[in-house]
Each structure stands twice: as structure tokens, then as C-alpha cells.
mmCIF file of C-alpha atoms in Angstrom:
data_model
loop_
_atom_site.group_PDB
_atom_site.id
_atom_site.type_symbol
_atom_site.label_atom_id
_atom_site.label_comp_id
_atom_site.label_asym_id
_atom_site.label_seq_id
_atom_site.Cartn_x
_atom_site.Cartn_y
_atom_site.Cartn_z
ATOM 1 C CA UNK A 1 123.913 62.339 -176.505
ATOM 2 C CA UNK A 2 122.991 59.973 -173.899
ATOM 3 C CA UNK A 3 120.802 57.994 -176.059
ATOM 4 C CA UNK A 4 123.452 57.786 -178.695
ATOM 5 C CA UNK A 5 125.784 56.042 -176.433
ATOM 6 C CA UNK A 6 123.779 53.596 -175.255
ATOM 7 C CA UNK A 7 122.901 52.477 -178.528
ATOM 8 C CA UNK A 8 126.541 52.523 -179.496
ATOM 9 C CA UNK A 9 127.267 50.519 -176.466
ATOM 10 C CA UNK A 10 124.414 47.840 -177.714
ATOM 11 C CA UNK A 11 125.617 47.874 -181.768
ATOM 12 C CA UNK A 12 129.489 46.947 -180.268
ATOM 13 C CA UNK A 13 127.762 44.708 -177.854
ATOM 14 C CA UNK A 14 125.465 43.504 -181.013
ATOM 15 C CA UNK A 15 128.365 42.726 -183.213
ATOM 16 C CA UNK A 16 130.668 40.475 -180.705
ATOM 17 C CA UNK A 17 127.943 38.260 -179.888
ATOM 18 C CA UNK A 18 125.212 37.897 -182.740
ATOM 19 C CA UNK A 19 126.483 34.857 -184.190
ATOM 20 C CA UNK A 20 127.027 32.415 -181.389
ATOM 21 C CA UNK A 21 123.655 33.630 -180.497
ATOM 22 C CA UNK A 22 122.059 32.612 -183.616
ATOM 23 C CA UNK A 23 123.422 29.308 -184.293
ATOM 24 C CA UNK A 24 120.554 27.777 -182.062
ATOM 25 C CA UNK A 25 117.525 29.613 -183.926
ATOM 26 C CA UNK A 26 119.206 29.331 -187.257
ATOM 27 C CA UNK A 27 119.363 25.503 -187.110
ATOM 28 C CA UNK A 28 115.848 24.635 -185.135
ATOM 29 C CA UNK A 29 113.134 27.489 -186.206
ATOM 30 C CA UNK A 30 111.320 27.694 -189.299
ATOM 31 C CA UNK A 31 112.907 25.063 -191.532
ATOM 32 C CA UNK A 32 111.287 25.446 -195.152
ATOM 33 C CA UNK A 33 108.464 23.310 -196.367
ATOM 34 C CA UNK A 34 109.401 22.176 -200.395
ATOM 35 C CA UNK A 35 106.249 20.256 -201.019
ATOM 36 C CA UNK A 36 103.421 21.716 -202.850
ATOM 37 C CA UNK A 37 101.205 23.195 -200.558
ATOM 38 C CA UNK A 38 98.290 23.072 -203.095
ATOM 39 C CA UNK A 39 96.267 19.816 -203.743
ATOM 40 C CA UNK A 40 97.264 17.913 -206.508
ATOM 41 C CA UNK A 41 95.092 18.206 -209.386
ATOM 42 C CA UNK A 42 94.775 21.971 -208.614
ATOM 43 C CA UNK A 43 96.009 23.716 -212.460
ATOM 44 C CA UNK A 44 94.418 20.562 -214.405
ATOM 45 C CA UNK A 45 93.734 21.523 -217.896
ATOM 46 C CA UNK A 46 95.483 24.847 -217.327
ATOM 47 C CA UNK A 47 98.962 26.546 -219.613
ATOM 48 C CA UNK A 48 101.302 28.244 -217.983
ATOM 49 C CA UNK A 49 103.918 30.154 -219.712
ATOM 50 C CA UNK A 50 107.322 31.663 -217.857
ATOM 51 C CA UNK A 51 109.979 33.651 -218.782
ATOM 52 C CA UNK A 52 113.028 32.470 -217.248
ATOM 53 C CA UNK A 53 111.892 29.540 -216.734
ATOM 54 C CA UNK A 54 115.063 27.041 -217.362
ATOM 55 C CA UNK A 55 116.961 28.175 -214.321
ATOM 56 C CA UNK A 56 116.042 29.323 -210.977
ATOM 57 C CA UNK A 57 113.447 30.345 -209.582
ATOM 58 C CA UNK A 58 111.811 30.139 -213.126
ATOM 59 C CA UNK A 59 112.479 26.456 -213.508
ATOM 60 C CA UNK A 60 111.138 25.846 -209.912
ATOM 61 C CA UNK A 61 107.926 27.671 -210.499
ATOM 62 C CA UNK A 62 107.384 25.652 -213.073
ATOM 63 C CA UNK A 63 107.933 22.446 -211.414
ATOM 64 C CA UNK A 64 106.022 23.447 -208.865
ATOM 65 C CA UNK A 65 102.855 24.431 -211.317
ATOM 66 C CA UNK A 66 103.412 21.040 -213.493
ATOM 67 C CA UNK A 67 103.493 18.935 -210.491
ATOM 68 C CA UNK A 68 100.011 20.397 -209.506
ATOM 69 C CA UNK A 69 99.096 19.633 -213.316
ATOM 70 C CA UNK A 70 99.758 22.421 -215.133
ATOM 71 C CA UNK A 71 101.002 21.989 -219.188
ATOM 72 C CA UNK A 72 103.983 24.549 -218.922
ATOM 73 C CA UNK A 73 105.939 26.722 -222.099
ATOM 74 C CA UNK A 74 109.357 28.018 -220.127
ATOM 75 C CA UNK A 75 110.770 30.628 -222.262
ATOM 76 C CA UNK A 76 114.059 31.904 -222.452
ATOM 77 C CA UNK A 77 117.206 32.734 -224.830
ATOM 78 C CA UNK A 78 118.769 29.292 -224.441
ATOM 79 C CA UNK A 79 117.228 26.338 -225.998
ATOM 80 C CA UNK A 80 120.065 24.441 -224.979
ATOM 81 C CA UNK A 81 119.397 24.815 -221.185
ATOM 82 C CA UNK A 82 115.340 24.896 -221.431
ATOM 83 C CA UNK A 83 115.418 21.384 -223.274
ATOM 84 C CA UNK A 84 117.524 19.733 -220.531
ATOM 85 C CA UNK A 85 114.691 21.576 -217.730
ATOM 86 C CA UNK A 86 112.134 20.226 -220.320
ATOM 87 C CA UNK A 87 113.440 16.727 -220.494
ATOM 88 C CA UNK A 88 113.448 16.777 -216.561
ATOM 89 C CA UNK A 89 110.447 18.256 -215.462
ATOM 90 C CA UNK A 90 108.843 16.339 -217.935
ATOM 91 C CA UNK A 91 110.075 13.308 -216.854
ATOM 92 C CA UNK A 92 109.088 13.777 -213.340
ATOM 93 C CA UNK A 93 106.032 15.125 -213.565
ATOM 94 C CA UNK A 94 104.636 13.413 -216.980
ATOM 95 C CA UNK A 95 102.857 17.297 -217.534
ATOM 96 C CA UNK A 96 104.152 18.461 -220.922
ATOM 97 C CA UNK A 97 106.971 21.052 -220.451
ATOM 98 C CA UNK A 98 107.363 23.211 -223.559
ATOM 99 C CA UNK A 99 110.470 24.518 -224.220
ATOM 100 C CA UNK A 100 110.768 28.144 -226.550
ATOM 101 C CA UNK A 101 113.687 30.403 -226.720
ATOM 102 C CA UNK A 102 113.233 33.964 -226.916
ATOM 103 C CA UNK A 103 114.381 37.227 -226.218
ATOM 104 C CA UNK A 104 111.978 39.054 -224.164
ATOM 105 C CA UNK A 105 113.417 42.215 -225.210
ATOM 106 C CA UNK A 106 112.013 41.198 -228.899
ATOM 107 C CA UNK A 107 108.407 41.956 -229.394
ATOM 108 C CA UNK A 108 108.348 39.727 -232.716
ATOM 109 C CA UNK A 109 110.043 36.810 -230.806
ATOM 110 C CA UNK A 110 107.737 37.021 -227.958
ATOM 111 C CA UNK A 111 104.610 37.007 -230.526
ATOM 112 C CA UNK A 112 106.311 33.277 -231.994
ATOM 113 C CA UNK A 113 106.707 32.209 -228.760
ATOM 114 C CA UNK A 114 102.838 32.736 -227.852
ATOM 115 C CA UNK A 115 101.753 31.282 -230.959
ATOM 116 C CA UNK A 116 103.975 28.469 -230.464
ATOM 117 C CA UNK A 117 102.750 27.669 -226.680
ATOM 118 C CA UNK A 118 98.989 28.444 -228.526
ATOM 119 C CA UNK A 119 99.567 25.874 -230.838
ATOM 120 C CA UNK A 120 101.468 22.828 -228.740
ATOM 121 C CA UNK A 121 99.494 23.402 -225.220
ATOM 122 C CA UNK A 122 96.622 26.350 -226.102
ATOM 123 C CA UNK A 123 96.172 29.799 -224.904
ATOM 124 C CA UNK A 124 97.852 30.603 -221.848
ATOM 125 C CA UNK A 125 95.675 31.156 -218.982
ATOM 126 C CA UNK A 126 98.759 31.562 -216.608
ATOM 127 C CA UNK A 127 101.232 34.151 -216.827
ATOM 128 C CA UNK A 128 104.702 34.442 -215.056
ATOM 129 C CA UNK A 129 106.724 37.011 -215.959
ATOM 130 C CA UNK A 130 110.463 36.231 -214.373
ATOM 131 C CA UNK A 131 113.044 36.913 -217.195
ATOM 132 C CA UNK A 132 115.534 39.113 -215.168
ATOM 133 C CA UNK A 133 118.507 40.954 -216.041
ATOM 134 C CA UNK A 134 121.516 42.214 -213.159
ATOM 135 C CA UNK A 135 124.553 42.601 -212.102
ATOM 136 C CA UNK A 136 126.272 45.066 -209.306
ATOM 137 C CA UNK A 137 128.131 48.021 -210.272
ATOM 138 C CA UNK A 138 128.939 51.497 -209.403
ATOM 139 C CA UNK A 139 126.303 53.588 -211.265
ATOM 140 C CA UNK A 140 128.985 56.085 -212.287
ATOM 141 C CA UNK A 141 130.638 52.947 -214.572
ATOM 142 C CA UNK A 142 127.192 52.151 -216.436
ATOM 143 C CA UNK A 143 127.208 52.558 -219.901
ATOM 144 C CA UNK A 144 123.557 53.338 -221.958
ATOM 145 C CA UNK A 145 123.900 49.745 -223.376
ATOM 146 C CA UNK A 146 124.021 47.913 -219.577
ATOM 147 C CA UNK A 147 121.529 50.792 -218.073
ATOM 148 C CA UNK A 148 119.263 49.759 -221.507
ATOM 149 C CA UNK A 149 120.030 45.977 -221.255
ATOM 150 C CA UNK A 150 118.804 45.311 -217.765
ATOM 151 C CA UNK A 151 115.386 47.992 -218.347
ATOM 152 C CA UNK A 152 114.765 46.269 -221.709
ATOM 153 C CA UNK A 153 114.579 42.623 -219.968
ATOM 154 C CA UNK A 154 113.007 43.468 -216.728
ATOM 155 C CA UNK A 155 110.624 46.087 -217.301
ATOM 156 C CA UNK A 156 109.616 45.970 -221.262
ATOM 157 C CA UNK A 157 109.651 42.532 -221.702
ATOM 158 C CA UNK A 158 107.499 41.721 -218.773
ATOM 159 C CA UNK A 159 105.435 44.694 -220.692
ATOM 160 C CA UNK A 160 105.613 43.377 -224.335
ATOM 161 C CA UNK A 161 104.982 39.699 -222.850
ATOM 162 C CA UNK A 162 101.568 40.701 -221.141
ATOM 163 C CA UNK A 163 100.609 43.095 -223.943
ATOM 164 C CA UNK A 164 100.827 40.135 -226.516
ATOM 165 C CA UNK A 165 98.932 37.429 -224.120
ATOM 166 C CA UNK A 166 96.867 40.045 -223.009
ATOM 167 C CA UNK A 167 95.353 41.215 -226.375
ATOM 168 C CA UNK A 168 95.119 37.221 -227.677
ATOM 169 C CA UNK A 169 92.809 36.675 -224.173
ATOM 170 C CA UNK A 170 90.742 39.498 -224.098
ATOM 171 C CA UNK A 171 90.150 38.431 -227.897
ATOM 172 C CA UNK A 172 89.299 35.151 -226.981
ATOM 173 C CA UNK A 173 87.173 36.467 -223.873
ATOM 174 C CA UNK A 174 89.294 33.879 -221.660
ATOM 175 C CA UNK A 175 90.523 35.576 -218.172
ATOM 176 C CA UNK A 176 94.132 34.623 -216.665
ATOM 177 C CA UNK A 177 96.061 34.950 -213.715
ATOM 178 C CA UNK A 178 99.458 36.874 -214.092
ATOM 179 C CA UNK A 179 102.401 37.233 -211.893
ATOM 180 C CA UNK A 180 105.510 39.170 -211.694
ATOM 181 C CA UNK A 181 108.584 38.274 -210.055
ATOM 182 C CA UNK A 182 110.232 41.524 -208.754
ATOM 183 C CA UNK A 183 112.935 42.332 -205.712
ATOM 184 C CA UNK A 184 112.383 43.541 -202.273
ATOM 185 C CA UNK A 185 115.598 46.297 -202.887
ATOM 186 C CA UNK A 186 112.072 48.158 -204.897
ATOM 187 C CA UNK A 187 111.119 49.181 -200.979
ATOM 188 C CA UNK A 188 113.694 51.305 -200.292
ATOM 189 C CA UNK A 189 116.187 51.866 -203.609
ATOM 190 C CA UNK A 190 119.420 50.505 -203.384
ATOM 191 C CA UNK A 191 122.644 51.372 -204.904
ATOM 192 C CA UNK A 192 124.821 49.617 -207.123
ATOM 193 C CA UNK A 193 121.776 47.722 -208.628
ATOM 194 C CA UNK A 194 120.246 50.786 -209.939
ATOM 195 C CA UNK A 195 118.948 49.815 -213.518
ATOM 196 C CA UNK A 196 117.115 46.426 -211.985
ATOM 197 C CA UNK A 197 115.742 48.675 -209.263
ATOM 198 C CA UNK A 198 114.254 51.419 -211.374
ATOM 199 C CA UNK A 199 113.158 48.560 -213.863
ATOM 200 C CA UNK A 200 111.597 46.319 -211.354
ATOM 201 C CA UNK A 201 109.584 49.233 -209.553
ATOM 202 C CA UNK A 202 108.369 49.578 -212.879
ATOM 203 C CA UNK A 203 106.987 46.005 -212.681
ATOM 204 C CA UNK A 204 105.807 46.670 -209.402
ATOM 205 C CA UNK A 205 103.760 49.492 -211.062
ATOM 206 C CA UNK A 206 102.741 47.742 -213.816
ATOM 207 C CA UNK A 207 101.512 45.220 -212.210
ATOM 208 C CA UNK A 208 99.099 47.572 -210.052
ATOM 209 C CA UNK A 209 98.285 49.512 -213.020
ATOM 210 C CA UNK A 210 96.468 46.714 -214.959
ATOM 211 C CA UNK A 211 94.815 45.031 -211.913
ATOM 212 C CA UNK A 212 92.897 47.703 -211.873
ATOM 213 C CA UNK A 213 92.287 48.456 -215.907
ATOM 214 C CA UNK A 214 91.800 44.682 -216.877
ATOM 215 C CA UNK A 215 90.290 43.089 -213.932
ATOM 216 C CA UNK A 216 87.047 43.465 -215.761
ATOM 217 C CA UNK A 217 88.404 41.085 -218.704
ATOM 218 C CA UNK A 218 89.175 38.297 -216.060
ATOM 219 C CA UNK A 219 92.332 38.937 -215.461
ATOM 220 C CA UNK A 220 94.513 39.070 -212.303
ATOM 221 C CA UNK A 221 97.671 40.620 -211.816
ATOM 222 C CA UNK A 222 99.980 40.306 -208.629
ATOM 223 C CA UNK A 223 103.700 40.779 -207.632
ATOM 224 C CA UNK A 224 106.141 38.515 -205.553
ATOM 225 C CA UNK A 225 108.944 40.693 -203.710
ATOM 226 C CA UNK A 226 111.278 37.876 -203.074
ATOM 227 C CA UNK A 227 114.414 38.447 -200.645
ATOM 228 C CA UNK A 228 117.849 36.607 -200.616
ATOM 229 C CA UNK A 229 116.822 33.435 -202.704
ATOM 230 C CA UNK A 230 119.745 31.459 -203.305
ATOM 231 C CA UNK A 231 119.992 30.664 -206.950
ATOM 232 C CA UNK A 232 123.657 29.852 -208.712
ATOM 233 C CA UNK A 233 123.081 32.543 -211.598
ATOM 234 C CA UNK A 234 121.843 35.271 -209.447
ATOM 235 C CA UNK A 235 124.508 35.162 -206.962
ATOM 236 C CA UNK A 236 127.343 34.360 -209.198
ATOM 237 C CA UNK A 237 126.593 37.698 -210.607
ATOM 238 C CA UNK A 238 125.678 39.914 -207.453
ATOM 239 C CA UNK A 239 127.664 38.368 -204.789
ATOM 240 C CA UNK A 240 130.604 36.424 -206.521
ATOM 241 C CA UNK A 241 132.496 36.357 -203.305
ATOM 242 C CA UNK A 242 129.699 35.661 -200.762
ATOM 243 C CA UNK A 243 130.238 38.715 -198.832
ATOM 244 C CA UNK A 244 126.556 39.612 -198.787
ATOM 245 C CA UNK A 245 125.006 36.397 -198.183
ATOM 246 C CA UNK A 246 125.636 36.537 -194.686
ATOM 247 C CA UNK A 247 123.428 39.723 -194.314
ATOM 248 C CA UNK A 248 120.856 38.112 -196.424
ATOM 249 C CA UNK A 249 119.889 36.031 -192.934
ATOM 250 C CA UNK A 250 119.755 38.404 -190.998
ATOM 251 C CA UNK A 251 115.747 38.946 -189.387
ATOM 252 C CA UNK A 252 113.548 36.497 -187.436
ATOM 253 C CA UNK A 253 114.005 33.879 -189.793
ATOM 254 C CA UNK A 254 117.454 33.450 -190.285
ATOM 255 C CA UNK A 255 118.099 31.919 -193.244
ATOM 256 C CA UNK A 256 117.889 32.423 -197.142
ATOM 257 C CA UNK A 257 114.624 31.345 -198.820
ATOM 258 C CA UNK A 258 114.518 28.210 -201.159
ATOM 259 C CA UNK A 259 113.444 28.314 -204.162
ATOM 260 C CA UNK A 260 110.696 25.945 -203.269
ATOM 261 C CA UNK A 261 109.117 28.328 -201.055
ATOM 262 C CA UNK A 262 108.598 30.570 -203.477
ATOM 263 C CA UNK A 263 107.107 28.367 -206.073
ATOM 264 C CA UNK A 264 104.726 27.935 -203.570
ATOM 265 C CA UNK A 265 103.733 31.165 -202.707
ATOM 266 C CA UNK A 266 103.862 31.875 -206.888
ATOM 267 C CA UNK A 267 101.135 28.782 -206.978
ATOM 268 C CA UNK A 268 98.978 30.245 -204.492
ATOM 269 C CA UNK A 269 98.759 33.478 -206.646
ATOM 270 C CA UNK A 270 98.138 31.991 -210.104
ATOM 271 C CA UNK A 271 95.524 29.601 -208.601
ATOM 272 C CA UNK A 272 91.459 30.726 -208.080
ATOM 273 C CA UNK A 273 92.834 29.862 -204.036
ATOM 274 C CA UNK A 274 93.531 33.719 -204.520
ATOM 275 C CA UNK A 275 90.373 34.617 -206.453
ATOM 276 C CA UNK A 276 90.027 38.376 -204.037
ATOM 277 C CA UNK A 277 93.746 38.682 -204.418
ATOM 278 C CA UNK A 278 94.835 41.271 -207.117
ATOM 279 C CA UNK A 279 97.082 43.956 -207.390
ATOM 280 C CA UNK A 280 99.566 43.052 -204.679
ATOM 281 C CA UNK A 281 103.166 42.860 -204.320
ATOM 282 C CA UNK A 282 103.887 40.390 -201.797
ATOM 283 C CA UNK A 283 107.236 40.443 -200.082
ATOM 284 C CA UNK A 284 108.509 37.472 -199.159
ATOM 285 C CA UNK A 285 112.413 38.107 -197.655
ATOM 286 C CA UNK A 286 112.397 36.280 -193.932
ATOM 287 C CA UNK A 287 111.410 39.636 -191.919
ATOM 288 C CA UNK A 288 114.742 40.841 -193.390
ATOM 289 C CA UNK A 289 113.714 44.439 -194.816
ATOM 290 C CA UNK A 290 111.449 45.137 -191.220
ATOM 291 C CA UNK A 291 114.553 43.879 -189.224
ATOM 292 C CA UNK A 292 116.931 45.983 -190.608
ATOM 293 C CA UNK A 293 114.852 48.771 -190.656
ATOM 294 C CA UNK A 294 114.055 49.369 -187.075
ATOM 295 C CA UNK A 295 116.960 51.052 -185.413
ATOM 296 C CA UNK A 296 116.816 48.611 -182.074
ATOM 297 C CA UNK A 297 115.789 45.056 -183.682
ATOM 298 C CA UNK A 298 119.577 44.037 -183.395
ATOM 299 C CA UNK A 299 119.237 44.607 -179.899
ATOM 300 C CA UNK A 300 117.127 40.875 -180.295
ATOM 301 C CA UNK A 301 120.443 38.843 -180.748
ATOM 302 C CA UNK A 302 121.701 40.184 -176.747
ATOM 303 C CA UNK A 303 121.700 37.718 -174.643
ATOM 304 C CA UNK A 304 121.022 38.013 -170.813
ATOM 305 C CA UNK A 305 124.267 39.194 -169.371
ATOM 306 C CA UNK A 306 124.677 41.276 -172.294
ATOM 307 C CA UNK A 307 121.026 43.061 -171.433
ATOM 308 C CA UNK A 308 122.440 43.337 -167.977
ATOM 309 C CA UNK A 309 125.865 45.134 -168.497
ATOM 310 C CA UNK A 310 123.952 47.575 -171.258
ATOM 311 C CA UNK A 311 121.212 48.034 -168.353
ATOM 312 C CA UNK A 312 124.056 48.895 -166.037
ATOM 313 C CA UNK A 313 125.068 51.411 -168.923
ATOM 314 C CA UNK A 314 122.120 53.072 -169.142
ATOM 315 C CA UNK A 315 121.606 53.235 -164.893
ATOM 316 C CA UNK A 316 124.994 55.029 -165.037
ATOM 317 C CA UNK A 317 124.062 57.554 -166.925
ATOM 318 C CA UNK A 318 122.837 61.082 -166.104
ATOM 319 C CA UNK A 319 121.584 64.578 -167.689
ATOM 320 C CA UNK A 320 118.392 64.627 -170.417
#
């Protein structure tokens, strides 16, 4: 019972003063690095092909990969959106950005939109599957056409996508590096995001499943868990009101990620850099999931009076 108050007295303690004791770390520790980390030069001569790859993290990813010399096909449903990225990322990086709408959830689609990145830029031999469906709702209020929606975009069409690339390479006898872009809420299950949970686990396992079964055709496969990435889409959709953003900085870091810092990481992984690297889901979050899952780690935002009146506490207290 003891025990229990002390840690009471540190959470109240915790709450009053965690923000004025973060505004130093928050502003001078671990600012993020948005160049590419990878020499130029490193994906010439190479195709990549992303889903959801007009927006986001997608669109950065592929920046990231044409700016290192990759010829890139972003895929997604609007062709409206992926010619603008197109016309930009093309422009800055004079690497030839291919845009193709389709609908992951479409097997037939997907098949046009490999032969059409086969035919403009050549077989892919990188493979980022990103195309994400969510939104946040009480599970008791989903209907079989959301729970279906989100599964069908998330987990079959990063299946259908490397089922269709994956036959045309081991074909062709031409190896590839794949990657999957999943969630770090696959850890420990969360609620209210259920169908993109369930579906990116799925990914997760996926991902695993075939590093093992087609490593011996060349190919890798490997998983980035990313954290609280700020992206207008996403959060529009799962925190319209910015009530969670705040608790996405909270860990050693202290901040959200940017997208950049993921494209680099995704780079890394899709490059022969990370030739011994396969079957790994990498999560990338700021600390955030080991911070909030120790029971004391608040206790790291107490300052040194604070430790002193919770010492105090604890002297003044007696029995087992």
C-alpha cells in the first residue's frame, strides 16, 4: 500500500511539472537530420514502386529514393494528386517519377499497374508497400464494409501487390528488396483502431513469413514500425482535434518524427547497405512505446526539489 502511494505521490507530482521541464530538452536534443543519409548515386539504375506514394510518408520515400537515383512508379487511387507529386519530384530530382492510379484492393488493377511501371521504367527491383487505410472509432460502431475496407487496403493489398511483383521476379530470376510500412500500436493492440491493427500485424507477419520462404529467390523483406509521424491525412483522420499529439512526444526524444527521417531509415532497408538485414520490423517511434511502458519512466521529467519532497515521502513512511 506503501508503494502505491508513493507512486501516486510521483504521477501528481509528474503531471504539475512535466512540461516546464521539457521545454529545454524538447527544443535542444535530437533535432532531426532531413538529408539523405545514403551517398548519392546509391539506387542508380534501380525501380522503385510505392503504394501511397503521392502523399505522406509515401511521397517522401520516394523523394528520398529518387534523390539517391532511383526511377520511381508511386501508385495510388488519385491520378490527380500523384501527377502534381510526379511533376515535383521530377522536377527536383530530374529521376523519372511515374505516376499510376490504382486500387490496391484490386488484384487486376495492381497487375496494370506492374505492367505499366515494367514497361515505362522496367521490372521493379524495389518494393514499398505503404497504401494505408484508418480512421478512429469505437469498435462497437464498425460496420463489415469499414472493418473490410481498412483489411482489404492494408493487409491484402500489400499481399496482392507482392504476390504480382513477386511471381514477375522470381520469373525473371531478378531478386528485390521489399518493405512494409506498418504502426507501432501492432506491439501492444490498441483500441479504437482495431481493423488497421489486426490488418497491419498481418503485414508484420507477412513480412516475416516470406523472408524466410523467398530469401532464396533474392529477395528481402523488412518492416518499418513508425510512431507519431506527422502527416496532414493521417492526423486529420485520427486526431482531428490534436488531443493526442501531445502524447505522441512523450519518451526521450520528445518530439514527433518527420517524415524525412523515415525515408531515411526506408532507404537504408531497400539498399544492399542492409544486405544481412531481413525479416525485421523496425520500430522507429522516439523511445515512445518503452517510455510509456515502464511504470516509473515518468518519474524522468522530476526535477530536483521534486525528487526531494517525494524522497521525504517515502522517509516518512513505515510498515512493509
Amino acid at each position: 500500500m506503501n508503494n502505491i502511494r508513493v507512486v501516486r505521490v510521483a504521477r501528481s507530482v509528474h503531471r504539475k511539472h512535466a512540461f516546464e521541464s521539457r521545454r529545454w530538452y524538447a527544443k535542444t536534443k535530437f533535432p532531426p537530420v532531413v538529408t539523405p543519409m545514403l551517398p548519392p548515386g546509391t539506387f542508380e539504375n534501380k525501380v522503385a514502386f510505392i503504394t501511397g506514394g503521392g502523399t505522406g510518408i509515401g511521397r517522401g520515400m520516394a523523394k528520398m529514393l529518387a534523390r539517391l537515383g532511383a526511377n520511381v512508379a508511386i501508385v495510388s487511387r488519385k491520378q490527380d494528386v500523384l501527377d502534381a507529386t510526379a511533376q515535383e519530384l521530377s522536377a527536383k530530382t530530374r529521376m523519372k517519377i511515374l505516376p499510376v492510379a490504382a486500387d490496391v484492393r484490386d488484384p487486376a488493377a495492381i497487375a496494370a499497374a506492374v505492367d505499366k511501371c515494367e514497361q515505362e521504367l522496367g521490372l521493379p527491383n524495389i518494393v514499398i508497400n505503404n497504401a494505408a487505410g484508418n480512421f478512429i472509432s469505437p469498435t462497437e460502431k464498425l460496420s463489415p464494409n469499414a472493418w473490410k475496407t481498412v483489411v482489404d487496403i492494408v493487409l491484402n493489398g500489400t499481399a496482392f501487390v507482392t504476390l504480382e511483383i513477386g511471381k514477375r521476379l522470381i520469373k525473371a530470376e531478378q531478386g528485390a528488396n521489399f518493405l512494409a510500412i506498418s504502426a507501432t500500436y501492432t506491439n501492444l493492440g490498441s483500441g479504437f483502431v482495431v481493423p488497421s491493427c489486426a490488418a497491419k500485424s498481418g503485414v508484420e507477419a507477412l513480412t516475416k513469413s516470406l523472408a524466410a520462404e523467398w530469401g532464396r529467390y533474392g529477395m528481402r523483406f523488412n518492416c518499418i514500425s513508425p510512431g507519431a509521424v506527422f502527416t496532414k491525412g493521417a492526423f486529420s483522420r485520427l486526431d482531428p482535434e490534436g488531443q493526442f499529439t501531445k502524447t505522441g512526444i512523450e519518451g526521450p526524444i520528445e518530439r514527433v518524427g518527420e517524415i524525412a527521417e523515415v525515408a531515411n531509415l526506408a532507404a537504408y532497408l531497400v539498399s544492399d547497405y542492409s544486405n544481412w538485414l531481413t525479416g525485421e520490423v523496425i520500430r522507429m517511434d522516439g523511445g515512445h512505446l518503452n517510455h510509456i511502458a515502464g511504470d516509473f519512466n515518468k518519474l524522468v521529467d522530476l526535477d530536483e526539489a521534486k525528487w526531494k519532497m517525494l524522497e521525504a515521502a517515502i522517509r516518512n513512511t513505515s510498515g512493509s
